[in-house]
PDB file of C-alpha atoms in Angstrom:
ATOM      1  CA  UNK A1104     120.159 104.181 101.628  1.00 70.00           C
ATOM      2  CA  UNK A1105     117.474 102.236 103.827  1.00 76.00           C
ATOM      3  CA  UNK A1106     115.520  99.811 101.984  1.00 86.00           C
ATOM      4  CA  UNK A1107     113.699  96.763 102.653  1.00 92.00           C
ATOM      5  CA  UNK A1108     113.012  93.502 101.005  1.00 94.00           C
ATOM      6  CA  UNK A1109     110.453  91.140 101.324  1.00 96.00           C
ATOM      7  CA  UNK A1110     111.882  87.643  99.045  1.00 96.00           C
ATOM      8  CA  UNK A1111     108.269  86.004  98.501  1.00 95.00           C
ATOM      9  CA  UNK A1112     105.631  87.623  96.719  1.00 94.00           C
ATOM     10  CA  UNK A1113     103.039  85.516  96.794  1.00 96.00           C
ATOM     11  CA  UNK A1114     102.442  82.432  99.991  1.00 97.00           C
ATOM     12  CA  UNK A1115      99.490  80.196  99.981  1.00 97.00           C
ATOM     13  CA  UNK A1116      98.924  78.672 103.270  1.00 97.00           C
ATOM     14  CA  UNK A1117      95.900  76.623 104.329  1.00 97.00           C
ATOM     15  CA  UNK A1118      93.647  78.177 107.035  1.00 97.00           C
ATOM     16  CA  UNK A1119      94.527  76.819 110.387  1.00 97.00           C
ATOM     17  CA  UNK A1120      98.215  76.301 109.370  1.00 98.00           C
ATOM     18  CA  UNK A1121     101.259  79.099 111.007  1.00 98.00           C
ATOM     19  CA  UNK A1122     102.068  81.773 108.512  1.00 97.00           C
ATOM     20  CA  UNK A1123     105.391  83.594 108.806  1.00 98.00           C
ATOM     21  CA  UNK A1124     106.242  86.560 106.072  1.00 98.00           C
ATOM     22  CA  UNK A1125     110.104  87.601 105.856  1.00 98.00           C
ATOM     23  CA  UNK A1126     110.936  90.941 105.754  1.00 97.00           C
ATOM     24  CA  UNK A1127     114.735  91.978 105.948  1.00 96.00           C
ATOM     25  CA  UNK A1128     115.702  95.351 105.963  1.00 93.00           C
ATOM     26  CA  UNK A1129     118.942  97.939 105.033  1.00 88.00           C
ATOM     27  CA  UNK A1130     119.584 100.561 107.598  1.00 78.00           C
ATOM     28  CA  UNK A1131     122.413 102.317 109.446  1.00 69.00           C
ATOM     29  CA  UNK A1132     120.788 102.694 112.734  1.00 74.00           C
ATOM     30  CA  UNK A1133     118.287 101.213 114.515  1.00 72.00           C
ATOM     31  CA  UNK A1134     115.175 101.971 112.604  1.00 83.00           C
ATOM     32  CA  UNK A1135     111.669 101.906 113.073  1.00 88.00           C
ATOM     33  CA  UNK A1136     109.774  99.169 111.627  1.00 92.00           C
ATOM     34  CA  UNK A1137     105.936  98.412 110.540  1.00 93.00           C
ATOM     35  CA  UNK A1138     103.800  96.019 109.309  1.00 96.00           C
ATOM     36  CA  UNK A1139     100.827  97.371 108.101  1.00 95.00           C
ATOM     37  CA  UNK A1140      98.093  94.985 105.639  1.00 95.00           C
ATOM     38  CA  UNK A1141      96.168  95.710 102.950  1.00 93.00           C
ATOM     39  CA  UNK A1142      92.765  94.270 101.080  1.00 90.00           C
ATOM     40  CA  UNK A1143      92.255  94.567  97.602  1.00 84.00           C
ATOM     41  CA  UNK A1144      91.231  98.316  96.703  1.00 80.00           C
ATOM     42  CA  UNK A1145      91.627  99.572 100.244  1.00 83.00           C
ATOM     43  CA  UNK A1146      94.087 101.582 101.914  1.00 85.00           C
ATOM     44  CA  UNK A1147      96.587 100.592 104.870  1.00 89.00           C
ATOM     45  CA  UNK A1148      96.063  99.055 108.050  1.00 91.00           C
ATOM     46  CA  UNK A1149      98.472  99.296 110.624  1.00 91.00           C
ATOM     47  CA  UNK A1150      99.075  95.802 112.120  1.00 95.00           C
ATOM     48  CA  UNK A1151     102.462  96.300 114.199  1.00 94.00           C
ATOM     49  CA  UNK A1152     104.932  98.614 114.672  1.00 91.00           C
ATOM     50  CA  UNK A1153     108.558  97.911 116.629  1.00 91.00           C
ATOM     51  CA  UNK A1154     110.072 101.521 117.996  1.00 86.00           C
ATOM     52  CA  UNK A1155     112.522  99.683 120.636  1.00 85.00           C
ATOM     53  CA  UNK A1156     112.380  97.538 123.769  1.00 88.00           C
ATOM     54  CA  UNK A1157     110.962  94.000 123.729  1.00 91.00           C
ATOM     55  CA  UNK A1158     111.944  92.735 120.150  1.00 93.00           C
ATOM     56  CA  UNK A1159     108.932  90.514 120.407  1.00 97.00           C
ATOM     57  CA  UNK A1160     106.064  92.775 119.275  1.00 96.00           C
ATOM     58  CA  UNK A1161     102.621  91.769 119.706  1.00 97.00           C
ATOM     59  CA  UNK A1162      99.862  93.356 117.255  1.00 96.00           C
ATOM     60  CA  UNK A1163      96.336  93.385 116.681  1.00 95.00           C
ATOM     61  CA  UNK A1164      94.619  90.195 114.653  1.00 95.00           C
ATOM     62  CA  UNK A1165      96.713  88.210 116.382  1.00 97.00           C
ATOM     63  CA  UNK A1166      99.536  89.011 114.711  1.00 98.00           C
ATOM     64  CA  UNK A1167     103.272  89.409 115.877  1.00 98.00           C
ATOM     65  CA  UNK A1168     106.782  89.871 114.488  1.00 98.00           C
ATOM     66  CA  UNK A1169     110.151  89.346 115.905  1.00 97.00           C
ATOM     67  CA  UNK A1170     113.080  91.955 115.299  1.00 95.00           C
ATOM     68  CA  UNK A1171     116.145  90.680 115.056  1.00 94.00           C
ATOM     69  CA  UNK A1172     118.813  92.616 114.727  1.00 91.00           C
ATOM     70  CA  UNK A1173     122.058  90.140 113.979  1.00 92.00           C
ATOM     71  CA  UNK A1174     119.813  88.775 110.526  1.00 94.00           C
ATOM     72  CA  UNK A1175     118.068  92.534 110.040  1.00 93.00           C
ATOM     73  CA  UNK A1176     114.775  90.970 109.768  1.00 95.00           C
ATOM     74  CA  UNK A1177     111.751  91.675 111.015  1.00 97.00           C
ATOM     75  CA  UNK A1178     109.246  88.726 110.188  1.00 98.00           C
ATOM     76  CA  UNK A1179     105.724  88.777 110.879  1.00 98.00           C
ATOM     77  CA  UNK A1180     103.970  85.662 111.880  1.00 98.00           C
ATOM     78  CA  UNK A1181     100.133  83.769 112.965  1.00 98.00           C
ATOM     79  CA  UNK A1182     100.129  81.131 114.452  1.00 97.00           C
ATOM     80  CA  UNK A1183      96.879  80.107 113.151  1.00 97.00           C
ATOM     81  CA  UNK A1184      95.632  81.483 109.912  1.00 98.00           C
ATOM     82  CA  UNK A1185      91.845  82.098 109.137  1.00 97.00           C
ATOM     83  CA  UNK A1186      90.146  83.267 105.921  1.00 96.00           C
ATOM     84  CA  UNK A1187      90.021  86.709 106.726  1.00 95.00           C
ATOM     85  CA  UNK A1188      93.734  87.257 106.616  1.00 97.00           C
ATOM     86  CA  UNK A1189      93.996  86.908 102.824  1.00 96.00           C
ATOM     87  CA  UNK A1190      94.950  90.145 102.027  1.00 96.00           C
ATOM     88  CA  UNK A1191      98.559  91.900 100.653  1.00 96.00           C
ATOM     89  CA  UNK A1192     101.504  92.459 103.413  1.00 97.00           C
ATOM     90  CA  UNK A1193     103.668  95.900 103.160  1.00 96.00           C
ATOM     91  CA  UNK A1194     106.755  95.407 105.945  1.00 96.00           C
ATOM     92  CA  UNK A1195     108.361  99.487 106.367  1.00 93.00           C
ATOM     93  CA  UNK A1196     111.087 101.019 107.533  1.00 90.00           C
ATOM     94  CA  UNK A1197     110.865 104.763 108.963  1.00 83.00           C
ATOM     95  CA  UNK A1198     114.279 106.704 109.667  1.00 68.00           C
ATOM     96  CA  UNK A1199     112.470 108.955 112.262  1.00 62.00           C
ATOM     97  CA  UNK A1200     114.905 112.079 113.492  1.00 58.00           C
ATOM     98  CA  UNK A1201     116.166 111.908 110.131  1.00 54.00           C
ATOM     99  CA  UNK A1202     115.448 114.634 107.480  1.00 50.00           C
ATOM    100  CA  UNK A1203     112.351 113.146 106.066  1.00 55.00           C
ATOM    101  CA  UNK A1204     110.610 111.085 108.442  1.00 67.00           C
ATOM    102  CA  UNK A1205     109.110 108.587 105.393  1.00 78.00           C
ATOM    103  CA  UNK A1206     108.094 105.338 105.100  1.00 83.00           C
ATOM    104  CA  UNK A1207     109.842 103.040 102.654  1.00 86.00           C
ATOM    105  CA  UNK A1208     107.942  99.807 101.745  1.00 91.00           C
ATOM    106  CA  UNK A1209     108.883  96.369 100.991  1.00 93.00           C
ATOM    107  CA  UNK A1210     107.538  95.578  97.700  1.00 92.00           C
ATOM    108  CA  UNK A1211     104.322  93.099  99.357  1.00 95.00           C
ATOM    109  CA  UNK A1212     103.555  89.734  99.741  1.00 96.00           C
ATOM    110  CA  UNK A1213     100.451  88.661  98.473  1.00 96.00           C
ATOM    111  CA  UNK A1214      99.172  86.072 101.022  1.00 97.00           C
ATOM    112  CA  UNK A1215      96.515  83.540  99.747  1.00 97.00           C
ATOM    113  CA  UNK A1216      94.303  81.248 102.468  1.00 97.00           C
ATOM    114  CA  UNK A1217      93.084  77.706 101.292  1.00 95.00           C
ATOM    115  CA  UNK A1218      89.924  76.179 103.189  1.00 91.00           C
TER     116      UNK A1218
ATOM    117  CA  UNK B 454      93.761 103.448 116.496  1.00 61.00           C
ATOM    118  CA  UNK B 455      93.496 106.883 114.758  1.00 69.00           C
ATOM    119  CA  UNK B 456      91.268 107.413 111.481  1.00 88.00           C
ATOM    120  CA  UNK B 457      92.418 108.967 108.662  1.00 92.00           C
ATOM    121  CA  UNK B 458      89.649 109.818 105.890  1.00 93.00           C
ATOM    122  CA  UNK B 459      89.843 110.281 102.403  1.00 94.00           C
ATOM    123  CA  UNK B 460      87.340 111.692  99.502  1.00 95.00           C
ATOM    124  CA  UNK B 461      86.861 110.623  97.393  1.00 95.00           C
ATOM    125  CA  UNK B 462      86.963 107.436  97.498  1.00 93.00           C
ATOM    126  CA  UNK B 463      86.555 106.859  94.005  1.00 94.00           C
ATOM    127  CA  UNK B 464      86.843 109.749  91.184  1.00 96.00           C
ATOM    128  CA  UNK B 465      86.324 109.554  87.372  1.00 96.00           C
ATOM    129  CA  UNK B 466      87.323 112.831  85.428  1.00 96.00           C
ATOM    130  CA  UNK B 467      88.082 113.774  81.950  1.00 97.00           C
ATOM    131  CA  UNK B 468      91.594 114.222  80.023  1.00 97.00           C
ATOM    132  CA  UNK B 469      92.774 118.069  80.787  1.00 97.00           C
ATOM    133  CA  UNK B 470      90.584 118.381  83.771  1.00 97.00           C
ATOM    134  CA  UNK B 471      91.904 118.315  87.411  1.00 97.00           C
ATOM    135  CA  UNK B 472      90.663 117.172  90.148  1.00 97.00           C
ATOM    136  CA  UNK B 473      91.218 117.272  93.843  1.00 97.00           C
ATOM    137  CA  UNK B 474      91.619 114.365  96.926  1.00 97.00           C
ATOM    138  CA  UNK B 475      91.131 115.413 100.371  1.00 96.00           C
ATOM    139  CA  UNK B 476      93.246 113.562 103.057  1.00 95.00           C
ATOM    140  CA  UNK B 477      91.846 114.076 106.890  1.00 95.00           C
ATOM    141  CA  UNK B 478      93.043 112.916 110.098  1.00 92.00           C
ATOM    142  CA  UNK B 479      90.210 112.655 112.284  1.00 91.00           C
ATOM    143  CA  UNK B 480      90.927 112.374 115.583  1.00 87.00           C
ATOM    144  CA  UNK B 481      94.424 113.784 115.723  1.00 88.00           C
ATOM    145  CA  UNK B 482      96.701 116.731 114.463  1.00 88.00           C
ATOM    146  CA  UNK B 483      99.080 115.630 111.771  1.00 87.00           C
ATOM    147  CA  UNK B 484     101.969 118.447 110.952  1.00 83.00           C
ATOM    148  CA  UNK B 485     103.159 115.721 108.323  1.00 88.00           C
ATOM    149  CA  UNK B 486     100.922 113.711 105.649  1.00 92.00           C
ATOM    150  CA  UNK B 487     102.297 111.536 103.038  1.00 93.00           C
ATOM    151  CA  UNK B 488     100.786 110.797  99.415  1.00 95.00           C
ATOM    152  CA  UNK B 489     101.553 107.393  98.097  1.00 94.00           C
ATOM    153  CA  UNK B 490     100.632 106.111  94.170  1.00 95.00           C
ATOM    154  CA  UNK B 491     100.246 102.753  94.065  1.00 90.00           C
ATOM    155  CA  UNK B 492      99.728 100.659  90.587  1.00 85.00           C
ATOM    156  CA  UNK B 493      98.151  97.306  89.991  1.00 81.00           C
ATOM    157  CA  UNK B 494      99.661  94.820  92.342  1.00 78.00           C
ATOM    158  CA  UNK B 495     102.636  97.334  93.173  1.00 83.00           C
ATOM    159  CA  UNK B 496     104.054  98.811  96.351  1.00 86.00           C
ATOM    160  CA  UNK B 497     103.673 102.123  97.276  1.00 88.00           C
ATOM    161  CA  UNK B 498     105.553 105.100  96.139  1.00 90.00           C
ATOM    162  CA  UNK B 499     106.194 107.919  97.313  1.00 91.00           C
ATOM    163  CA  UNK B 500     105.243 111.195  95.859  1.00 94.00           C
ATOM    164  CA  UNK B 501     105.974 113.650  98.554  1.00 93.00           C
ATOM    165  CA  UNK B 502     105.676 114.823 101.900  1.00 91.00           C
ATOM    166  CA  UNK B 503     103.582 117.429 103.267  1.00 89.00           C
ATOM    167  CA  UNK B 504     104.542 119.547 106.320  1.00 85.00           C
ATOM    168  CA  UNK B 505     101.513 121.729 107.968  1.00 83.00           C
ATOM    169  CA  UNK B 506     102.203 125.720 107.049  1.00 82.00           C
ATOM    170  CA  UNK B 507     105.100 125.192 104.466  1.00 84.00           C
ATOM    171  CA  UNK B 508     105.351 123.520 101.019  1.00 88.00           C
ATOM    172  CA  UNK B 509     105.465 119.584 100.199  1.00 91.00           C
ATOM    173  CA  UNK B 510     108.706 118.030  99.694  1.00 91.00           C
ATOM    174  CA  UNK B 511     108.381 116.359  96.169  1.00 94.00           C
ATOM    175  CA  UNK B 512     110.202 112.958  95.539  1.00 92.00           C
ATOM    176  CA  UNK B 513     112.522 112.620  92.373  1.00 92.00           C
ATOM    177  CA  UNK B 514     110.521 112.346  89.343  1.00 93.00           C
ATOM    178  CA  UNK B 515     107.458 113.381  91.008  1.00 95.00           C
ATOM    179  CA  UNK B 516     105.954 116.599  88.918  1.00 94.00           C
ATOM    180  CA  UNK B 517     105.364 119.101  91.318  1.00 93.00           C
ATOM    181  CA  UNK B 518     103.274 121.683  88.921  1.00 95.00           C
ATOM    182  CA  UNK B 519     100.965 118.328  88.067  1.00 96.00           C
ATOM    183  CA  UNK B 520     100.419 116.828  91.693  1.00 97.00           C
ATOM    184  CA  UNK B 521      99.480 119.997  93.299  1.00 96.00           C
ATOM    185  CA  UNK B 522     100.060 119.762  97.670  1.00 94.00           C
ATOM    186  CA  UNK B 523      98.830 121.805  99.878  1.00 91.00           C
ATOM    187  CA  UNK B 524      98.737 121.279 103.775  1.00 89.00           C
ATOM    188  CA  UNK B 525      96.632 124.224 105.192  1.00 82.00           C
ATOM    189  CA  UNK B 526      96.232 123.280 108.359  1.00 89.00           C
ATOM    190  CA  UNK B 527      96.962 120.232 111.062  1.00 89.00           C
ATOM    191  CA  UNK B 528      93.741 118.138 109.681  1.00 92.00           C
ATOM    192  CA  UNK B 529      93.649 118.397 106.095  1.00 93.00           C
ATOM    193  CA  UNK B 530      96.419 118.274 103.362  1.00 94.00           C
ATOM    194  CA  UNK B 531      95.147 117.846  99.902  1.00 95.00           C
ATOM    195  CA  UNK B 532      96.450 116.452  96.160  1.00 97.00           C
ATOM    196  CA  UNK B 533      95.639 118.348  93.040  1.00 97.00           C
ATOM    197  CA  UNK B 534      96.198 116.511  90.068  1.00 97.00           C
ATOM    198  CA  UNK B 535      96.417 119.118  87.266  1.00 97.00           C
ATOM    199  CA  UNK B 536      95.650 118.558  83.739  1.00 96.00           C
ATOM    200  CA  UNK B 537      94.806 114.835  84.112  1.00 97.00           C
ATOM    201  CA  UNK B 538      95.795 112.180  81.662  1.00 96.00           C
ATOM    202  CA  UNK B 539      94.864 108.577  81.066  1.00 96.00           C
ATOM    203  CA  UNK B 540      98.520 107.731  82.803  1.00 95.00           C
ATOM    204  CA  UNK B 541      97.765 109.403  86.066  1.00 96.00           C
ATOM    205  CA  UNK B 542      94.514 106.872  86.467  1.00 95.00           C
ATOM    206  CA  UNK B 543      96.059 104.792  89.469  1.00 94.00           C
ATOM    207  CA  UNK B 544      95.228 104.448  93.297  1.00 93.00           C
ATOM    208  CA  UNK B 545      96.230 107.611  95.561  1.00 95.00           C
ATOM    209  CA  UNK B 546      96.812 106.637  99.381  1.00 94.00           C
ATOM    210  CA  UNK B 547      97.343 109.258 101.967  1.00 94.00           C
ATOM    211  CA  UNK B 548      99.052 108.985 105.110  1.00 92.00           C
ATOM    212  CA  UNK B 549      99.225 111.357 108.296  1.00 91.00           C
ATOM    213  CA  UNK B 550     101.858 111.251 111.338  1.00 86.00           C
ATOM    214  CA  UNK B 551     100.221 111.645 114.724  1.00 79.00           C
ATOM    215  CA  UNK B 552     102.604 114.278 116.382  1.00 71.00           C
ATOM    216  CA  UNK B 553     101.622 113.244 119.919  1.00 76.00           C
ATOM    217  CA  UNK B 554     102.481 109.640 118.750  1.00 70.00           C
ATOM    218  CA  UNK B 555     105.600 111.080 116.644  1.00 63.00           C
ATOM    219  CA  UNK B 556     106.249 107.649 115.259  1.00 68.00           C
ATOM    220  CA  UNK B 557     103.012 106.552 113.940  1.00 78.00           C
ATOM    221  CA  UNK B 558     102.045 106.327 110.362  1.00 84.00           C
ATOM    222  CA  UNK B 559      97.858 105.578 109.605  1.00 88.00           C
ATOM    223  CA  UNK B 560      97.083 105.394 106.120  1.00 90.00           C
ATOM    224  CA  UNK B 561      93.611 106.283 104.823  1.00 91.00           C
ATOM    225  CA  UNK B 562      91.130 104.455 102.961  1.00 89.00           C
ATOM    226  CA  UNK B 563      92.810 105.594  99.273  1.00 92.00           C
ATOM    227  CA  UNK B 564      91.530 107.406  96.426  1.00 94.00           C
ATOM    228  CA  UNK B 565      90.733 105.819  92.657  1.00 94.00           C
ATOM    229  CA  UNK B 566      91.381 108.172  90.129  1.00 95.00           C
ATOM    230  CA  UNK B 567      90.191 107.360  86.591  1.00 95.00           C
ATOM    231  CA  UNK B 568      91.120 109.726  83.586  1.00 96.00           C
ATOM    232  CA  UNK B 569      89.091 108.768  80.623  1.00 96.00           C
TER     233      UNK B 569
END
């Protein structure tokens, strides 16, 4: 069964320092991941998504993530971290083609900016 | 990137009552829409899946005659929650797959539902 992990809950980074959230993943195949963020009492924002191709993906907010296949881990990282981005982080896995076509989350990481 | 709207965005209603969330994908046809329940500092999960023209695919342990699905057309699916109790108060998120972009997921804005 697909599933996906995400080991810290909570980060605190300062603002201005590089963030990078693990997300690791169970699947057969090659599967379709996502990043998506969300702030407190609001719904889901899609920040990246990797389908195939360039395992580098590049996403809005200046946000990318990296799929590796050999560690089955998809993390997302910032380079630079501001304010804004304190928010919760939901890493997915899709098994498109398959019978269902659903999402399965990570359980979050809570991500906390200090000034 | 594509909207998807939902209303309300916050609903109070009383024990035994039901009440209904509308999920809408604005700017794109969605033959498959997704209703999440998410608790206090939890993930999403899963209730079922709803396919344009036929009937939702519930998840295990998801009530089907309480969480009420229907999918009328390639716009609009809507959640029924029948008979409301304290214990269904959570946060209801819809999603919607863009089937020109087959592989994309947006998520609306989610739906408070309080049962007092």
């Amino acid at each position: 069964a697909q599933s996906v992990t995400q080991p810290d809950i909570h980060i605190t980074v300062s603002e201005g320092a590089s963030l990078e959230l693990r997300c690791n993943y169970s699947y057969g195949a090659t599967p379709y991941l996502f990043w998506y963020v969300q702030s407190p009492g609001q719904g889901l924002q899609l920040l990246l998504k990797y389908f195939s191709g360039d395992t580098l993906v590049q996403g809005i907010k200046g946000f990318e993530a990296e799929f590796k296949r050999s560690q089955s881990s998809f993390n997302l990282r910032k380079p630079s971290v501001h304010w804004s981005d304190a928010a919760e982080y939901f890493c997915a896995v899709m098994n498109y083609g398959g019978a269902t076509n659903k999402l399965i989350f990570g359980t979050g990481t809570l991500l906390a900016v200090q000034p | 990137g594509a909207v998807v709207s939902q209303h309300p965005s916050r609903v109070i209603c009383k024990s035994g009552t039901s009440v209904k969330i509308e999920c809408r994908s604005l700017d794109f046809q969605a033959t498959t829409m997704f209703w999440y329940r998410q608790f206090p500092k939890q993930s999403l999960m899963l209730m079922a899946t709803s396919n344009e023209g036929s009937k939702a695919t519930y998840e295990q342990g998801v009530e089907k005659d309480k969480f009420l699905i229907n999918h009328a057309s390639l716009t609009l699916s809507t959640l029924t929650v029948t008979s409301a109790h304290p214990e269904d108060s959570s946060f209801y998120i819809c999603s919607a797959r863009d089937r020109h972009l087959g592989n994309t997921i947006y998520f609306g804005e989610g739906s408070w539902l309080t049962v007092v």
